[in-house]
DNA sequence: CGGCTAGGTGAATCTGACA
DNA sequence: ATGTCAGATTCACCTAGCC
């Protein structure tokens, strides 16, 4: 479990990944070399770039990365490409060297991530003003396509003790797809809107810091990791941009917030972590997580995902008859239903959408919500009949 | 450096400004060559880099820059759900051939700014995710020292019409000093705190868009400039980081919000603007500004709307857990809390309001007062949890 | 004058299935 | 790759006009 080379043989538990970007339901043991199997729900201890380079290409659905932030403190985690340590610096040349080595490091891990991302996978990176501009630029240079920047507004930030600056009360996340052509990325628009009082979820999120019981403490009572992120933050990202069963890669796993939340939410994870101390804390933490029930994780069907119903089927089912006259909500326009499922508005014949657009002089129109039928003196929107057909179709399996 | 040949010859010119970073109050005409005099409260029409290179070095106290964002919009125009067309920013001045050319442009104007900044001057830049990472990286590369990144949270952002991303509800400002050694920059910590109900001013600011009477309109009734910034945003930056009498340089002056607010607050300005149309509108606008009295130059307390709390935040905060069962006051209906902040009533999944209305057969319902949780055998209305979160959010607006 | 409704608008990298 | 077309998609303000 601890070794980066650990490969667990139970491939059935591990859903091999097809090239189309979806987990195949049938395991294909024997067809794929062992090295190509995904080490799901494991922590790969060691250098994250080496670890990622051993994973098969196009194999993960999402990446969450919380890379080292700090450029100026000589952080031990920041290494030059030649593996020498970057020292604390105070003159311009060293500053440049420090930025350059951080940029190089950033390009390297982002490149490794990009290779293992499926075509429609997305990547999240969190950072502060110390590093986020470097990361964002590198992302764009490598061909990632930024979808949003998200502001994590901290409920309880550390005050600025010296009174020389504004209280640093937020961090920034970048959400990006693999490329500008990745149009099919996962985004649970409707679920987010439903959890936000039926308003679109905005790019500014208000979430408390990770404190209290959630914060991992060592035997000495000190926090195990200096920058443990709140589970609520990870939960919102994974609920937004992944489906149950999706594979989430975290190249800077730390104490495993990504893994804990992934397990809780029925996602799979792959973590990379250089420090065995953190990895061990993460393992214990994740073992204790009890996943939510499948029912709680069901993705509610969205309008977009519902089966298409031809208007002709509404006529065939008898909800409307050839010759029936439809109108709009304000009874400004009239159209006659034809037996072939088109509408006749006198000057033209066409689909419910086409003629709806035509009579209004608009470039487009959703005929299902525009046209109404007269029923007992009241107007009934024809989308009602589509809904009835869909209910029947659902019952039929 | 844009032009290595640009050298300010006359050291006496720099005496126009003292080393403490304050403009001298007495003009010293005759001692300074004409070319070295600061064109105070003027708009320099033309290329901003050339204009800045003609200014004496170390002569301005503050820079506010609203550069082109380099939006990379597709060819197709974006339609609202009502089929009206979104008025996109498609002006020529926002077109760049590549990231490289945008970076080059950014380095050039930042370099020119840096030369004219006094040692303790600070610079503000505003941008969106399209360009702010490029700008931030360039800043750091050129030796600027980032003091804060500030999030302008828009009260009324444009929605995401296609439901494909989070509502882009903020822009980012970077506040930077000329170098890491610039320790004596201006920051009115106490005034800001006093204007913020005695709480430190945070890095996230909630300010409405520039609309209504404040928005400059042409004779045709159309907006003069596509991206006019709100005066409240400029006011907070100038009150934070300049003193009365300070010189504020704006290399992308547009319709002169920086100048109007500078005059209002008793600061001097220098504007650069390439388009005479914008410059002329700015002149007329600034002429009409009546400066505030000195006493009025304190930070006006901002009225705060009661913060909206997503139901998802109640779940994230742990007041309710995924799987918890809610009911109404008379225990007629049951609903299960989902991890995404929606409720599941078996036949449907949706917001607390939607499913509350659904189970009652009503057109609408306030879910906050309808749904209750069972706590120690008693029912607790979920609005209780919203109130708790609002108490936490109070400080943060 | 007030209340109500209808309409307009803001820095936007904004569809997807199928032929 | 390109074209066609079904059909899904908006929040907080502000102004104008009507009663």
mmCIF file of C-alpha atoms in Angstrom, chain A residues 26-386:
data_model
loop_
_atom_site.group_PDB
_atom_site.id
_atom_site.type_symbol
_atom_site.label_atom_id
_atom_site.label_comp_id
_atom_site.label_asym_id
_atom_site.label_seq_id
_atom_site.Cartn_x
_atom_site.Cartn_y
_atom_site.Cartn_z
ATOM 1 C CA UNK A 26 -16.760 -4.991 -18.189
ATOM 2 C CA UNK A 27 -13.241 -5.577 -16.866
ATOM 3 C CA UNK A 28 -10.781 -6.551 -19.557
ATOM 4 C CA UNK A 29 -8.271 -8.599 -17.677
ATOM 5 C CA UNK A 30 -5.518 -9.913 -19.833
ATOM 6 C CA UNK A 31 -6.012 -7.357 -22.551
ATOM 7 C CA UNK A 32 -4.213 -4.632 -20.679
ATOM 8 C CA UNK A 33 -0.690 -4.784 -19.280
ATOM 9 C CA UNK A 34 -0.533 -4.674 -15.502
ATOM 10 C CA UNK A 35 1.266 -1.373 -15.584
ATOM 11 C CA UNK A 36 -1.764 0.139 -17.249
ATOM 12 C CA UNK A 37 -4.085 -0.636 -14.399
ATOM 13 C CA UNK A 38 -5.152 2.340 -12.368
ATOM 14 C CA UNK A 39 -4.099 2.246 -8.697
ATOM 15 C CA UNK A 40 -7.508 3.311 -7.478
ATOM 16 C CA UNK A 41 -8.053 4.585 -3.949
ATOM 17 C CA UNK A 42 -4.360 4.401 -3.255
ATOM 18 C CA UNK A 43 -1.669 6.826 -2.244
ATOM 19 C CA UNK A 44 1.456 6.728 -4.364
ATOM 20 C CA UNK A 45 4.289 7.820 -2.104
ATOM 21 C CA UNK A 46 7.060 9.599 -3.944
ATOM 22 C CA UNK A 47 7.527 12.242 -6.578
ATOM 23 C CA UNK A 48 4.189 13.079 -8.135
ATOM 24 C CA UNK A 49 5.536 13.624 -11.635
ATOM 25 C CA UNK A 50 7.186 10.213 -11.744
ATOM 26 C CA UNK A 51 4.076 8.633 -10.298
ATOM 27 C CA UNK A 52 1.785 10.297 -12.809
ATOM 28 C CA UNK A 53 4.053 9.355 -15.684
ATOM 29 C CA UNK A 54 3.558 5.698 -14.759
ATOM 30 C CA UNK A 55 -0.222 6.003 -15.101
ATOM 31 C CA UNK A 56 -1.930 5.310 -18.410
ATOM 32 C CA UNK A 57 -2.782 8.315 -20.545
ATOM 33 C CA UNK A 58 -6.387 9.553 -20.657
ATOM 34 C CA UNK A 59 -7.374 7.731 -17.524
ATOM 35 C CA UNK A 60 -8.672 10.197 -14.940
ATOM 36 C CA UNK A 61 -11.838 12.282 -14.943
ATOM 37 C CA UNK A 62 -10.718 15.112 -12.721
ATOM 38 C CA UNK A 63 -7.613 16.528 -11.065
ATOM 39 C CA UNK A 64 -7.551 18.498 -7.848
ATOM 40 C CA UNK A 65 -4.187 20.084 -7.077
ATOM 41 C CA UNK A 66 -3.079 22.079 -4.068
ATOM 42 C CA UNK A 67 0.547 22.728 -5.037
ATOM 43 C CA UNK A 68 3.146 24.372 -2.803
ATOM 44 C CA UNK A 69 2.425 28.095 -2.657
ATOM 45 C CA UNK A 70 5.444 29.768 -1.383
ATOM 46 C CA UNK A 71 8.243 31.200 -3.403
ATOM 47 C CA UNK A 72 10.128 33.327 -0.947
ATOM 48 C CA UNK A 73 10.428 31.217 2.157
ATOM 49 C CA UNK A 74 12.851 28.653 0.824
ATOM 50 C CA UNK A 75 10.202 26.025 1.300
ATOM 51 C CA UNK A 76 11.755 22.589 1.341
ATOM 52 C CA UNK A 77 9.193 21.390 -1.161
ATOM 53 C CA UNK A 78 10.401 23.805 -3.821
ATOM 54 C CA UNK A 79 13.250 22.329 -5.789
ATOM 55 C CA UNK A 80 15.092 23.519 -8.821
ATOM 56 C CA UNK A 81 14.938 21.214 -11.824
ATOM 57 C CA UNK A 82 18.346 19.842 -10.837
ATOM 58 C CA UNK A 83 16.873 18.922 -7.445
ATOM 59 C CA UNK A 84 18.876 21.538 -5.585
ATOM 60 C CA UNK A 85 16.949 23.346 -2.947
ATOM 61 C CA UNK A 86 15.791 26.908 -3.532
ATOM 62 C CA UNK A 87 17.084 29.070 -0.737
ATOM 63 C CA UNK A 88 15.505 32.135 0.747
ATOM 64 C CA UNK A 89 16.254 34.938 -1.600
ATOM 65 C CA UNK A 90 16.352 38.676 -1.464
ATOM 66 C CA UNK A 91 18.026 39.964 -4.580
ATOM 67 C CA UNK A 92 16.553 40.287 -8.021
ATOM 68 C CA UNK A 93 18.591 37.584 -9.653
ATOM 69 C CA UNK A 94 17.650 34.997 -7.109
ATOM 70 C CA UNK A 95 14.073 36.149 -7.291
ATOM 71 C CA UNK A 96 14.156 35.465 -10.977
ATOM 72 C CA UNK A 97 15.780 32.099 -10.380
ATOM 73 C CA UNK A 98 13.117 31.320 -7.853
ATOM 74 C CA UNK A 99 10.246 32.268 -10.145
ATOM 75 C CA UNK A 100 11.842 30.412 -13.032
ATOM 76 C CA UNK A 101 12.281 27.251 -11.033
ATOM 77 C CA UNK A 102 8.757 27.488 -9.685
ATOM 78 C CA UNK A 103 7.462 27.958 -13.228
ATOM 79 C CA UNK A 104 9.468 24.982 -14.411
ATOM 80 C CA UNK A 105 8.135 22.864 -11.575
ATOM 81 C CA UNK A 106 4.611 24.031 -12.358
ATOM 82 C CA UNK A 107 4.863 23.237 -16.051
ATOM 83 C CA UNK A 108 6.216 19.794 -15.226
ATOM 84 C CA UNK A 109 3.420 18.687 -12.940
ATOM 85 C CA UNK A 110 0.728 20.286 -15.094
ATOM 86 C CA UNK A 111 2.087 18.503 -18.154
ATOM 87 C CA UNK A 112 2.042 15.194 -16.306
ATOM 88 C CA UNK A 113 -1.535 15.845 -15.199
ATOM 89 C CA UNK A 114 -2.637 16.768 -18.677
ATOM 90 C CA UNK A 115 -1.371 13.496 -20.118
ATOM 91 C CA UNK A 116 -3.412 11.357 -17.739
ATOM 92 C CA UNK A 117 -6.561 13.458 -18.103
ATOM 93 C CA UNK A 118 -9.341 12.127 -20.301
ATOM 94 C CA UNK A 119 -10.287 14.487 -23.140
ATOM 95 C CA UNK A 120 -13.226 15.855 -21.179
ATOM 96 C CA UNK A 121 -11.565 15.821 -17.781
ATOM 97 C CA UNK A 122 -11.219 19.049 -15.829
ATOM 98 C CA UNK A 123 -8.543 20.288 -13.460
ATOM 99 C CA UNK A 124 -8.798 22.357 -10.307
ATOM 100 C CA UNK A 125 -5.860 24.215 -8.799
ATOM 101 C CA UNK A 126 -5.944 26.232 -5.626
ATOM 102 C CA UNK A 127 -3.492 28.947 -4.715
ATOM 103 C CA UNK A 128 -2.926 32.411 -3.325
ATOM 104 C CA UNK A 129 -1.491 35.528 -4.910
ATOM 105 C CA UNK A 130 1.984 34.152 -4.263
ATOM 106 C CA UNK A 131 1.656 31.436 -6.848
ATOM 107 C CA UNK A 132 -1.713 31.492 -8.588
ATOM 108 C CA UNK A 133 -0.634 33.880 -11.329
ATOM 109 C CA UNK A 134 2.276 31.630 -12.214
ATOM 110 C CA UNK A 135 -0.006 28.593 -12.240
ATOM 111 C CA UNK A 136 -2.709 30.313 -14.303
ATOM 112 C CA UNK A 137 -0.234 31.478 -16.913
ATOM 113 C CA UNK A 138 1.350 28.043 -17.146
ATOM 114 C CA UNK A 139 -2.079 26.454 -17.540
ATOM 115 C CA UNK A 140 -2.912 28.701 -20.448
ATOM 116 C CA UNK A 141 0.491 28.198 -22.056
ATOM 117 C CA UNK A 142 0.050 24.430 -21.915
ATOM 118 C CA UNK A 143 -3.294 24.551 -23.701
ATOM 119 C CA UNK A 144 -5.649 24.133 -20.784
ATOM 120 C CA UNK A 145 -8.823 26.193 -21.164
ATOM 121 C CA UNK A 146 -9.939 28.138 -18.136
ATOM 122 C CA UNK A 147 -13.621 27.668 -17.371
ATOM 123 C CA UNK A 148 -13.834 29.782 -14.220
ATOM 124 C CA UNK A 149 -11.724 31.230 -11.522
ATOM 125 C CA UNK A 150 -13.385 30.648 -8.192
ATOM 126 C CA UNK A 151 -12.860 32.669 -5.054
ATOM 127 C CA UNK A 152 -12.902 30.796 -1.786
ATOM 128 C CA UNK A 153 -13.995 33.472 0.659
ATOM 129 C CA UNK A 154 -12.870 32.445 4.114
ATOM 130 C CA UNK A 155 -15.356 32.869 6.906
ATOM 131 C CA UNK A 156 -12.633 33.248 9.488
ATOM 132 C CA UNK A 157 -9.355 34.322 7.892
ATOM 133 C CA UNK A 158 -6.228 35.119 9.818
ATOM 134 C CA UNK A 159 -6.207 38.871 10.518
ATOM 135 C CA UNK A 160 -3.399 41.038 9.199
ATOM 136 C CA UNK A 161 -1.559 41.634 12.439
ATOM 137 C CA UNK A 162 0.621 44.511 11.358
ATOM 138 C CA UNK A 163 -2.152 46.509 9.734
ATOM 139 C CA UNK A 164 -0.135 47.048 6.572
ATOM 140 C CA UNK A 165 -2.410 45.311 4.092
ATOM 141 C CA UNK A 166 -5.962 44.171 3.575
ATOM 142 C CA UNK A 167 -6.897 41.030 5.457
ATOM 143 C CA UNK A 168 -6.068 38.204 3.126
ATOM 144 C CA UNK A 169 -9.514 36.690 3.274
ATOM 145 C CA UNK A 170 -9.650 34.498 0.186
ATOM 146 C CA UNK A 171 -7.848 31.999 -1.966
ATOM 147 C CA UNK A 172 -8.322 31.415 -5.660
ATOM 148 C CA UNK A 173 -9.183 28.220 -7.488
ATOM 149 C CA UNK A 174 -8.842 27.837 -11.222
ATOM 150 C CA UNK A 175 -11.146 25.398 -12.965
ATOM 151 C CA UNK A 176 -9.951 24.407 -16.405
ATOM 152 C CA UNK A 177 -10.708 21.833 -19.048
ATOM 153 C CA UNK A 178 -7.992 19.927 -20.841
ATOM 154 C CA UNK A 179 -8.325 22.115 -23.922
ATOM 155 C CA UNK A 180 -10.621 24.634 -25.541
ATOM 156 C CA UNK A 181 -12.107 21.769 -27.541
ATOM 157 C CA UNK A 182 -13.178 19.875 -24.417
ATOM 158 C CA UNK A 183 -16.840 20.780 -24.605
ATOM 159 C CA UNK A 184 -18.191 17.695 -22.877
ATOM 160 C CA UNK A 185 -16.844 18.305 -19.393
ATOM 161 C CA UNK A 186 -19.020 17.455 -16.397
ATOM 162 C CA UNK A 187 -20.831 20.318 -14.704
ATOM 163 C CA UNK A 188 -23.840 19.683 -12.507
ATOM 164 C CA UNK A 189 -25.498 22.968 -13.223
ATOM 165 C CA UNK A 190 -28.951 21.977 -12.050
ATOM 166 C CA UNK A 191 -27.819 20.356 -8.827
ATOM 167 C CA UNK A 192 -25.762 23.407 -7.911
ATOM 168 C CA UNK A 193 -28.638 25.697 -8.712
ATOM 169 C CA UNK A 194 -31.006 23.568 -6.647
ATOM 170 C CA UNK A 195 -28.677 23.735 -3.668
ATOM 171 C CA UNK A 196 -28.505 27.510 -4.025
ATOM 172 C CA UNK A 197 -32.170 28.410 -3.681
ATOM 173 C CA UNK A 198 -32.729 28.039 -7.421
ATOM 174 C CA UNK A 199 -30.150 30.642 -8.360
ATOM 175 C CA UNK A 200 -27.061 29.959 -10.421
ATOM 176 C CA UNK A 201 -24.012 29.133 -8.324
ATOM 177 C CA UNK A 202 -21.639 32.080 -8.455
ATOM 178 C CA UNK A 203 -17.855 32.165 -8.686
ATOM 179 C CA UNK A 204 -17.475 33.376 -5.087
ATOM 180 C CA UNK A 205 -17.878 30.697 -2.444
ATOM 181 C CA UNK A 206 -18.146 31.404 1.254
ATOM 182 C CA UNK A 207 -16.707 28.492 3.212
ATOM 183 C CA UNK A 208 -15.152 28.335 6.701
ATOM 184 C CA UNK A 209 -11.545 27.316 7.260
ATOM 185 C CA UNK A 210 -10.701 23.778 8.267
ATOM 186 C CA UNK A 211 -10.742 23.861 12.053
ATOM 187 C CA UNK A 212 -12.018 21.893 15.038
ATOM 188 C CA UNK A 213 -12.476 18.149 14.789
ATOM 189 C CA UNK A 214 -11.965 18.193 11.057
ATOM 190 C CA UNK A 215 -8.393 19.427 11.447
ATOM 191 C CA UNK A 216 -5.974 16.523 11.802
ATOM 192 C CA UNK A 217 -3.815 16.765 14.910
ATOM 193 C CA UNK A 218 -0.735 14.734 15.808
ATOM 194 C CA UNK A 219 -0.036 13.049 19.119
ATOM 195 C CA UNK A 220 1.586 16.308 20.219
ATOM 196 C CA UNK A 221 -1.636 18.170 19.567
ATOM 197 C CA UNK A 222 -0.102 20.110 16.695
ATOM 198 C CA UNK A 223 -1.703 20.151 13.302
ATOM 199 C CA UNK A 224 -0.377 17.417 11.060
ATOM 200 C CA UNK A 225 -0.349 19.511 7.864
ATOM 201 C CA UNK A 226 -0.002 23.292 7.662
ATOM 202 C CA UNK A 227 -2.473 23.878 4.866
ATOM 203 C CA UNK A 228 -5.208 21.267 5.267
ATOM 204 C CA UNK A 229 -8.179 22.358 3.151
ATOM 205 C CA UNK A 230 -11.785 22.207 4.359
ATOM 206 C CA UNK A 231 -13.764 19.206 3.194
ATOM 207 C CA UNK A 232 -16.625 21.510 2.213
ATOM 208 C CA UNK A 233 -14.404 23.103 -0.406
ATOM 209 C CA UNK A 234 -13.492 19.754 -1.919
ATOM 210 C CA UNK A 235 -17.070 18.560 -1.703
ATOM 211 C CA UNK A 236 -18.318 21.487 -3.719
ATOM 212 C CA UNK A 237 -15.687 21.003 -6.413
ATOM 213 C CA UNK A 238 -16.284 17.252 -6.717
ATOM 214 C CA UNK A 239 -20.072 17.591 -6.661
ATOM 215 C CA UNK A 240 -19.808 20.262 -9.340
ATOM 216 C CA UNK A 241 -17.473 18.603 -11.765
ATOM 217 C CA UNK A 242 -17.505 14.821 -11.281
ATOM 218 C CA UNK A 243 -19.959 11.942 -11.324
ATOM 219 C CA UNK A 244 -20.162 9.078 -8.837
ATOM 220 C CA UNK A 245 -17.538 6.498 -9.821
ATOM 221 C CA UNK A 246 -15.288 9.081 -11.481
ATOM 222 C CA UNK A 247 -11.563 8.968 -10.815
ATOM 223 C CA UNK A 248 -10.059 12.020 -9.130
ATOM 224 C CA UNK A 249 -6.298 12.499 -9.130
ATOM 225 C CA UNK A 250 -4.577 14.640 -6.505
ATOM 226 C CA UNK A 251 -0.860 15.112 -7.151
ATOM 227 C CA UNK A 252 -0.267 16.910 -3.824
ATOM 228 C CA UNK A 253 -2.333 14.681 -1.605
ATOM 229 C CA UNK A 254 -1.098 15.870 1.787
ATOM 230 C CA UNK A 255 -3.339 14.498 4.496
ATOM 231 C CA UNK A 256 -5.873 13.338 1.971
ATOM 232 C CA UNK A 257 -8.799 15.745 2.024
ATOM 233 C CA UNK A 258 -9.413 14.947 -1.627
ATOM 234 C CA UNK A 259 -9.423 11.225 -0.916
ATOM 235 C CA UNK A 260 -11.667 11.517 2.118
ATOM 236 C CA UNK A 261 -14.247 13.581 0.267
ATOM 237 C CA UNK A 262 -13.991 11.417 -2.850
ATOM 238 C CA UNK A 263 -14.738 8.318 -0.763
ATOM 239 C CA UNK A 264 -17.572 10.072 1.050
ATOM 240 C CA UNK A 265 -19.141 11.077 -2.263
ATOM 241 C CA UNK A 266 -18.694 7.750 -4.040
ATOM 242 C CA UNK A 267 -15.813 8.864 -6.263
ATOM 243 C CA UNK A 268 -12.495 7.037 -6.674
ATOM 244 C CA UNK A 269 -9.185 8.706 -5.980
ATOM 245 C CA UNK A 270 -5.498 8.467 -6.792
ATOM 246 C CA UNK A 271 -3.211 10.421 -4.513
ATOM 247 C CA UNK A 272 0.455 11.293 -4.871
ATOM 248 C CA UNK A 273 2.351 12.374 -1.768
ATOM 249 C CA UNK A 274 6.059 12.671 -1.158
ATOM 250 C CA UNK A 275 5.983 12.592 2.640
ATOM 251 C CA UNK A 276 5.179 9.248 4.204
ATOM 252 C CA UNK A 277 4.043 11.038 7.376
ATOM 253 C CA UNK A 278 1.257 12.771 5.507
ATOM 254 C CA UNK A 279 0.386 9.678 3.499
ATOM 255 C CA UNK A 280 0.039 7.607 6.631
ATOM 256 C CA UNK A 281 -2.215 10.198 8.270
ATOM 257 C CA UNK A 282 -4.271 10.300 5.092
ATOM 258 C CA UNK A 283 -4.691 6.520 5.008
ATOM 259 C CA UNK A 284 -5.989 6.397 8.554
ATOM 260 C CA UNK A 285 -8.283 9.298 7.871
ATOM 261 C CA UNK A 286 -9.746 7.851 4.689
ATOM 262 C CA UNK A 287 -10.211 4.404 6.232
ATOM 263 C CA UNK A 288 -12.536 5.988 8.763
ATOM 264 C CA UNK A 289 -14.745 7.586 6.144
ATOM 265 C CA UNK A 290 -18.134 5.961 5.619
ATOM 266 C CA UNK A 291 -19.407 6.655 2.108
ATOM 267 C CA UNK A 292 -22.817 8.167 1.629
ATOM 268 C CA UNK A 293 -25.506 5.859 0.369
ATOM 269 C CA UNK A 294 -25.950 5.336 -3.339
ATOM 270 C CA UNK A 295 -29.383 6.868 -3.098
ATOM 271 C CA UNK A 296 -27.964 10.081 -1.680
ATOM 272 C CA UNK A 297 -25.509 10.261 -4.546
ATOM 273 C CA UNK A 298 -27.905 9.631 -7.382
ATOM 274 C CA UNK A 299 -27.508 12.294 -9.978
ATOM 275 C CA UNK A 300 -30.920 13.756 -10.605
ATOM 276 C CA UNK A 301 -31.868 13.685 -14.266
ATOM 277 C CA UNK A 302 -31.610 17.047 -15.986
ATOM 278 C CA UNK A 303 -33.698 18.370 -18.807
ATOM 279 C CA UNK A 304 -30.786 18.048 -21.177
ATOM 280 C CA UNK A 305 -30.378 14.362 -20.391
ATOM 281 C CA UNK A 306 -34.008 13.411 -20.874
ATOM 282 C CA UNK A 307 -34.931 11.397 -23.945
ATOM 283 C CA UNK A 308 -35.930 13.340 -27.009
ATOM 284 C CA UNK A 309 -39.609 13.184 -27.890
ATOM 285 C CA UNK A 310 -40.667 14.036 -31.428
ATOM 286 C CA UNK A 311 -43.703 16.284 -31.633
ATOM 287 C CA UNK A 312 -45.140 13.728 -34.024
ATOM 288 C CA UNK A 313 -45.333 11.276 -31.112
ATOM 289 C CA UNK A 314 -47.599 13.679 -29.273
ATOM 290 C CA UNK A 315 -49.927 13.673 -32.257
ATOM 291 C CA UNK A 316 -49.686 9.920 -32.668
ATOM 292 C CA UNK A 317 -50.478 9.415 -28.990
ATOM 293 C CA UNK A 318 -53.649 11.400 -29.500
ATOM 294 C CA UNK A 319 -52.851 14.256 -27.131
ATOM 295 C CA UNK A 320 -53.256 16.540 -30.129
ATOM 296 C CA UNK A 321 -55.065 15.847 -33.374
ATOM 297 C CA UNK A 322 -54.404 16.984 -36.885
ATOM 298 C CA UNK A 323 -56.378 20.166 -37.361
ATOM 299 C CA UNK A 324 -56.107 21.294 -33.727
ATOM 300 C CA UNK A 325 -55.233 24.961 -33.405
ATOM 301 C CA UNK A 326 -52.342 26.011 -31.149
ATOM 302 C CA UNK A 327 -51.586 29.506 -29.875
ATOM 303 C CA UNK A 328 -49.075 31.259 -27.677
ATOM 304 C CA UNK A 329 -49.583 32.361 -24.095
ATOM 305 C CA UNK A 330 -50.948 35.745 -25.135
ATOM 306 C CA UNK A 331 -52.971 34.360 -28.021
ATOM 307 C CA UNK A 332 -51.166 36.523 -30.553
ATOM 308 C CA UNK A 333 -50.430 33.756 -33.052
ATOM 309 C CA UNK A 334 -52.215 30.677 -34.310
ATOM 310 C CA UNK A 335 -50.928 27.467 -35.837
ATOM 311 C CA UNK A 336 -52.647 24.334 -37.076
ATOM 312 C CA UNK A 337 -51.381 20.881 -36.206
ATOM 313 C CA UNK A 338 -50.628 18.750 -39.272
ATOM 314 C CA UNK A 339 -50.742 14.942 -39.322
ATOM 315 C CA UNK A 340 -46.993 14.775 -40.007
ATOM 316 C CA UNK A 341 -46.126 16.587 -36.773
ATOM 317 C CA UNK A 342 -45.446 19.938 -38.351
ATOM 318 C CA UNK A 343 -47.320 23.168 -37.727
ATOM 319 C CA UNK A 344 -49.018 25.300 -40.339
ATOM 320 C CA UNK A 345 -49.089 29.055 -39.703
ATOM 321 C CA UNK A 346 -50.447 29.988 -43.117
ATOM 322 C CA UNK A 347 -47.342 31.633 -44.482
ATOM 323 C CA UNK A 348 -45.213 28.617 -43.679
ATOM 324 C CA UNK A 349 -45.122 25.039 -42.531
ATOM 325 C CA UNK A 350 -42.410 23.681 -40.273
ATOM 326 C CA UNK A 351 -41.412 22.295 -36.920
ATOM 327 C CA UNK A 352 -42.908 23.684 -33.716
ATOM 328 C CA UNK A 353 -39.591 25.466 -33.128
ATOM 329 C CA UNK A 354 -39.131 26.869 -36.607
ATOM 330 C CA UNK A 355 -42.586 28.350 -36.946
ATOM 331 C CA UNK A 356 -42.505 29.602 -33.350
ATOM 332 C CA UNK A 357 -39.360 31.531 -34.196
ATOM 333 C CA UNK A 358 -40.822 32.668 -37.492
ATOM 334 C CA UNK A 359 -44.018 34.190 -36.143
ATOM 335 C CA UNK A 360 -42.105 36.029 -33.406
ATOM 336 C CA UNK A 361 -39.372 37.208 -35.731
ATOM 337 C CA UNK A 362 -36.744 35.653 -33.467
ATOM 338 C CA UNK A 363 -33.718 33.597 -34.446
ATOM 339 C CA UNK A 364 -34.846 30.649 -32.326
ATOM 340 C CA UNK A 365 -37.679 29.419 -30.187
ATOM 341 C CA UNK A 366 -38.463 26.443 -27.988
ATOM 342 C CA UNK A 367 -41.764 25.323 -29.466
ATOM 343 C CA UNK A 368 -42.513 23.040 -26.524
ATOM 344 C CA UNK A 369 -42.858 25.975 -24.149
ATOM 345 C CA UNK A 370 -44.142 28.511 -26.679
ATOM 346 C CA UNK A 371 -47.209 26.772 -28.125
ATOM 347 C CA UNK A 372 -50.363 26.073 -26.141
ATOM 348 C CA UNK A 373 -53.556 24.169 -26.766
ATOM 349 C CA UNK A 374 -57.022 25.358 -25.723
ATOM 350 C CA UNK A 375 -58.506 22.923 -23.218
ATOM 351 C CA UNK A 376 -61.778 23.753 -21.448
ATOM 352 C CA UNK A 377 -61.241 27.445 -21.999
ATOM 353 C CA UNK A 378 -57.722 27.410 -20.565
ATOM 354 C CA UNK A 379 -54.353 27.256 -22.254
ATOM 355 C CA UNK A 380 -52.234 24.154 -21.744
ATOM 356 C CA UNK A 381 -48.589 24.333 -22.785
ATOM 357 C CA UNK A 382 -47.776 21.470 -25.147
ATOM 358 C CA UNK A 383 -44.726 20.563 -23.062
ATOM 359 C CA UNK A 384 -47.305 18.944 -20.767
ATOM 360 C CA UNK A 385 -47.926 16.276 -23.390
ATOM 361 C CA UNK A 386 -44.227 15.645 -23.840
#
